[in-house]
Each structure stands twice: as C-alpha cells, then as structure tokens.
Short mmCIF file of C-alpha atoms in Angstrom, two decimals:
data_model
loop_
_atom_site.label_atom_id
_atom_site.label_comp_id
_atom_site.label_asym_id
_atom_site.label_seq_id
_atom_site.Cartn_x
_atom_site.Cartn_y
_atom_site.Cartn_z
CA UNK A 23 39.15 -28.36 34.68
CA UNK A 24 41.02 -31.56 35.70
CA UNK A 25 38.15 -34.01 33.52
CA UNK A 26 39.84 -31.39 30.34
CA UNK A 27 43.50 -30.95 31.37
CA UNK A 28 43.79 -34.09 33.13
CA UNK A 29 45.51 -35.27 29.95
CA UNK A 30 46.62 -32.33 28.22
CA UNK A 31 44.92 -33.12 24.88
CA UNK A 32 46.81 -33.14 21.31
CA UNK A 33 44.89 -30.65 18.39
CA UNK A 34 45.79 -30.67 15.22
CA UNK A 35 45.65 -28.11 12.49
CA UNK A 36 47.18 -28.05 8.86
CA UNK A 37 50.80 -27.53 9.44
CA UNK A 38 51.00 -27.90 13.47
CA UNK A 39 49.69 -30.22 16.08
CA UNK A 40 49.28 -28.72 19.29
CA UNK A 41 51.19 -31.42 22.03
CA UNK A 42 52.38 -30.79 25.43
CA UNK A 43 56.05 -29.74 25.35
CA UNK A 44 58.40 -31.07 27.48
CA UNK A 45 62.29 -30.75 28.41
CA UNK A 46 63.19 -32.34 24.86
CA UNK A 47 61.24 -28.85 23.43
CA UNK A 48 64.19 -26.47 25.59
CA UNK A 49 66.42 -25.93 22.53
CA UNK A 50 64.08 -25.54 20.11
CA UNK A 51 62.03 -23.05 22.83
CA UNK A 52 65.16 -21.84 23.43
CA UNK A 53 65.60 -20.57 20.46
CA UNK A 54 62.34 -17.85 19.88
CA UNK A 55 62.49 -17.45 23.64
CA UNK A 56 65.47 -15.65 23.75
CA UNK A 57 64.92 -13.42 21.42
CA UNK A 58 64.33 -9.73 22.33
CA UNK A 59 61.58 -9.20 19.14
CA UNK A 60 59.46 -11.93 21.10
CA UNK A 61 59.97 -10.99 24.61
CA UNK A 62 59.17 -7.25 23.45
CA UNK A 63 55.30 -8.68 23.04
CA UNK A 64 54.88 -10.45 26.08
CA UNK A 65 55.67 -9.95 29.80
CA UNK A 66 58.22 -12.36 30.97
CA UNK A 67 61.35 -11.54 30.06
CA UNK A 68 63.67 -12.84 27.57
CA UNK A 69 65.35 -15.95 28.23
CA UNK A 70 69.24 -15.43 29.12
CA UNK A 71 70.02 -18.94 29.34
CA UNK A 72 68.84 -22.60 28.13
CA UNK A 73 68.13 -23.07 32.29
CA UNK A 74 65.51 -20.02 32.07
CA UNK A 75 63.84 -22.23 29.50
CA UNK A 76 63.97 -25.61 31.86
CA UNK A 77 62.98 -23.59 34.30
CA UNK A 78 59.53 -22.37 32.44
CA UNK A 79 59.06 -25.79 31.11
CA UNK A 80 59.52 -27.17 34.70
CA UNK A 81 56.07 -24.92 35.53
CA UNK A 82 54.07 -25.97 32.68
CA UNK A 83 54.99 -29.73 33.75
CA UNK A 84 53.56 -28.99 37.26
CA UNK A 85 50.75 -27.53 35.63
CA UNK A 86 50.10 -30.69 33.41
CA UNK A 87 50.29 -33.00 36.51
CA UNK A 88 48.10 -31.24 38.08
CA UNK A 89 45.39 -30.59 35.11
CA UNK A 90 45.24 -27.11 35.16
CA UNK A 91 45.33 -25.33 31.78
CA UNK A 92 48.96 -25.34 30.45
CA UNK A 93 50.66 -24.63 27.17
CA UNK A 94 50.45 -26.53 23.90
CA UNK A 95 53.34 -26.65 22.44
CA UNK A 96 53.24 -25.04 18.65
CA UNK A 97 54.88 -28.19 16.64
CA UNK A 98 55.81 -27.46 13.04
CA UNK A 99 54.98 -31.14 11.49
CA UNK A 100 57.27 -30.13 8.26
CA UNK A 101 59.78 -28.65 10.43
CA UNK A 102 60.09 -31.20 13.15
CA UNK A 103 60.28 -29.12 16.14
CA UNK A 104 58.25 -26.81 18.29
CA UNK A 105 58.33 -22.82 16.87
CA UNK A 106 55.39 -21.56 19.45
CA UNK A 107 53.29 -21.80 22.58
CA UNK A 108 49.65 -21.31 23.33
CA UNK A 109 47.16 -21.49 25.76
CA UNK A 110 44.11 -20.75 27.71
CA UNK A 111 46.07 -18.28 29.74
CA UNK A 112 43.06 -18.74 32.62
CA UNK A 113 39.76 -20.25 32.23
CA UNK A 114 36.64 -19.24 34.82
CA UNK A 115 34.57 -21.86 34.20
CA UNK A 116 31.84 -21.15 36.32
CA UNK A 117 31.30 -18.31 33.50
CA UNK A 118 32.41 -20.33 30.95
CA UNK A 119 34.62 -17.49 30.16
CA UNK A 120 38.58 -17.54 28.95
CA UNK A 121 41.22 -16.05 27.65
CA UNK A 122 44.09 -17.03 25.40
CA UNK A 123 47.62 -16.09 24.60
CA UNK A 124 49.92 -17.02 21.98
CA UNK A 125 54.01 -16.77 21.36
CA UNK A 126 55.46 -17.19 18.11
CA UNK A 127 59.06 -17.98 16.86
CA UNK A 128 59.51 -14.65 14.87
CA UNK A 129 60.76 -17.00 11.80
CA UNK A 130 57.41 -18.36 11.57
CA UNK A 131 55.83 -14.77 11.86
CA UNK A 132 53.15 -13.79 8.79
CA UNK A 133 52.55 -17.19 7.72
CA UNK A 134 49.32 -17.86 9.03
CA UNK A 135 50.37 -20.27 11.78
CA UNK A 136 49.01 -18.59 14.47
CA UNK A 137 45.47 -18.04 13.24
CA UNK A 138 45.37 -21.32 12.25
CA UNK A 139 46.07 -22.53 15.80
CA UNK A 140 44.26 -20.00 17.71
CA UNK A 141 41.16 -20.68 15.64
CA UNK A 142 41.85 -24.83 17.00
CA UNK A 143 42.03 -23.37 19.89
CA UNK A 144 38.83 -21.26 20.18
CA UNK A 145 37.16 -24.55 18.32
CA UNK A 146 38.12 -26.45 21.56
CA UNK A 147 37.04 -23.73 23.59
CA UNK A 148 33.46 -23.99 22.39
CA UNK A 149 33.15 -27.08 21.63
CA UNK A 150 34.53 -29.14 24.28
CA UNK A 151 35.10 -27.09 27.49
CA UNK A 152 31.46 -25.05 26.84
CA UNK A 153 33.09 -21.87 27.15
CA UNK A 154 30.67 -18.89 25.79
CA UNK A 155 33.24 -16.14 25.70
CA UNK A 156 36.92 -16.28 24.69
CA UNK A 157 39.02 -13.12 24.73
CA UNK A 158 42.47 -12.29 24.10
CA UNK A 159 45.10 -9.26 24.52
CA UNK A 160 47.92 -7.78 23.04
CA UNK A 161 50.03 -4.74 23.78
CA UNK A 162 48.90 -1.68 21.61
CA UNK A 163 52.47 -1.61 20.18
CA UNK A 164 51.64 -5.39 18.60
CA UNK A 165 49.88 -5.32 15.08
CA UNK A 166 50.49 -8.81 14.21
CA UNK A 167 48.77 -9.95 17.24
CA UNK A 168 45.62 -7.70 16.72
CA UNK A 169 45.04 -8.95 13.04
CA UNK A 170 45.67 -12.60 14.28
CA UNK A 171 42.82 -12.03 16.79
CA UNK A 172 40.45 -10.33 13.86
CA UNK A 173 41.21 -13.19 11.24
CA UNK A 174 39.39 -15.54 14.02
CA UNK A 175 37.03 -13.22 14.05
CA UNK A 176 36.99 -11.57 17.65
CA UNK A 177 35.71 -8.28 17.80
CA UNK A 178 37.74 -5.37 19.47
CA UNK A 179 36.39 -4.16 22.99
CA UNK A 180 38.88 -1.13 23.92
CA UNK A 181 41.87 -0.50 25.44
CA UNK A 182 43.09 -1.26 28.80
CA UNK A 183 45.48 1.99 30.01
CA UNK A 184 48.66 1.46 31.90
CA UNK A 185 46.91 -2.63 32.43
CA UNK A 186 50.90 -4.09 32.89
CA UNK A 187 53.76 -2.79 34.74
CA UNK A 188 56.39 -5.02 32.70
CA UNK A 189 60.06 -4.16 31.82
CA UNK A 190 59.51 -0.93 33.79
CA UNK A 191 56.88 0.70 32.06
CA UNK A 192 53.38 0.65 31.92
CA UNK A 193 51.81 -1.04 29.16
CA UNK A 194 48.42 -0.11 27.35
CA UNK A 195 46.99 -3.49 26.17
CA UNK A 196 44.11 -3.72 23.86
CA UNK A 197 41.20 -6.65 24.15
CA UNK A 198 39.41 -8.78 21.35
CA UNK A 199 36.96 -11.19 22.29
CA UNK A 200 34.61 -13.76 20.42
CA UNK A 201 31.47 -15.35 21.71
CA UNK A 202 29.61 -18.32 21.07
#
C-alpha cells in the first residue's frame, strides 16, 4: 500500500485532476460539505462549521503521511477549486479487491464529472495497484450514484438490508461492482 500511497499520486481526467487536498481546500470543501443534499448520501454528517472541515482534512493528512489510501481531492481545472472527493474507501490487497466512494458538490451534480473520475479511478485500480475487483455502494434512496456506477460499467449485485445505522436509521445500501 505504502510503495502506491506513499506519494498520494495526481490523475487527471478532462475537466479535473485528482490531487491531494489540503487545509487551503477547507473553504472550498466547506462549501458542498455542509450542505444537507450531500450529507443526506453519505454517512458522516454535515459539516456545522469550517473547523469540522479542518478537522476531516486533518485525517486525510495523517492518512497521506502514512500512505494509506486517502482522498483525492475533485479539482475543477476551469473552476479553480476543489468541488469533490474520492477514494478507495479500503483496499484488501491480498485479494486485490476494493471499493470506492465518491462526494460531489451538488452544483457540479449531472455533468458527468463523477463518471469521468471514477472511471480514472477504476483505470488506476487495474492498472497500477493490480486490483481484480472494484465495487462501490450507494444508499437505495441515491439514483445519481447508481447510474454513475453503471456508466463505468459495474454491474449491480443486490442490496444490503439495514447495512448502516447512520443519522438514526437504518440504511439499505445497494452494491455495483466491476472486475478485471
């Protein structure tokens, strides 16, 4: 893991390139993080303060120095700023086996960002950390994420019943995968 992450490595797609964030990224993470229409599609809650934000970046840099997998910051080249993270949420590589997540500034949302990052993503997967399986999940309230996971072509494996207890309710998630 640390030969990969050791030096969290920039991608590149059209419109984004795919850098490690950092505490120059808060406001700009800030921004999407707080918002209740992201947080509603993923489990940590939404961010009350700018410090919540520090705070989450303050993890990722641990995970960076340490080079485990971590974040990419989503950066909008036209834009100039970060509108996204995503990741290899865990990686087994004795399997060769991962999964990844996404998150999304909802004024980016249905421009094809995301599958264009993910699919960078899955491309790195295969190609340079020899993974044979990557999977990924969304809640079964989350469209957007399910077609994003079908336009990179993973295939739908079933649905995962009361998987989360988040925000005080169970959560029925649904799983996509692709395979090399």
């Amino acid at each position: 893991m640390k030969h990969i992450f050791g030096k969290m490595p920039t991608l590149e797609t059209d419109r984004t390139l795919l850098r490690p964030i950092d505490h120059h990224d808060a406001e700009d993470m800030f921004e999407y993080a707080s918002k209740h229409e992201v947080a509603d599609q993923v489990t940590w809650p939404v961010h009350q303060t700018i410090e919540d934000t520090h705070q989450f970046i303050d993890i990722v840099l641990d995970r960076y120095q340490y080079g485990k997998v971590a974040p990419w910051g989503i950066y909008h080249k036209q834009d100039k700023k970060i509108i996204g993270t995503a990741d290899f949420v865990w990686w087994n590589s004795d399997h060769s086996v991962a999964e990844i997540g996404y998150v999304l500034s909802p004024e980016y949302w249905g421009q094809g960002i995301v599958p264009e990052v993910v699919k960078t993503i899955v491309d790195f997967g295969f190609n340079e950390m020899n993974l044979v399986r990557i999977q990924a999940k969304c809640f079964d309230h989350n469209p957007n994420s399910e077609r994003v996971m079908q336009k990179v072509g993973m295939e739908y494996e079933g649905l995962m019943k009361k998987r989360y207890y988040v925000k005080g309710e169970y959560k029925t998630i649904k799983i996509y995968a692709i395979v090399k």
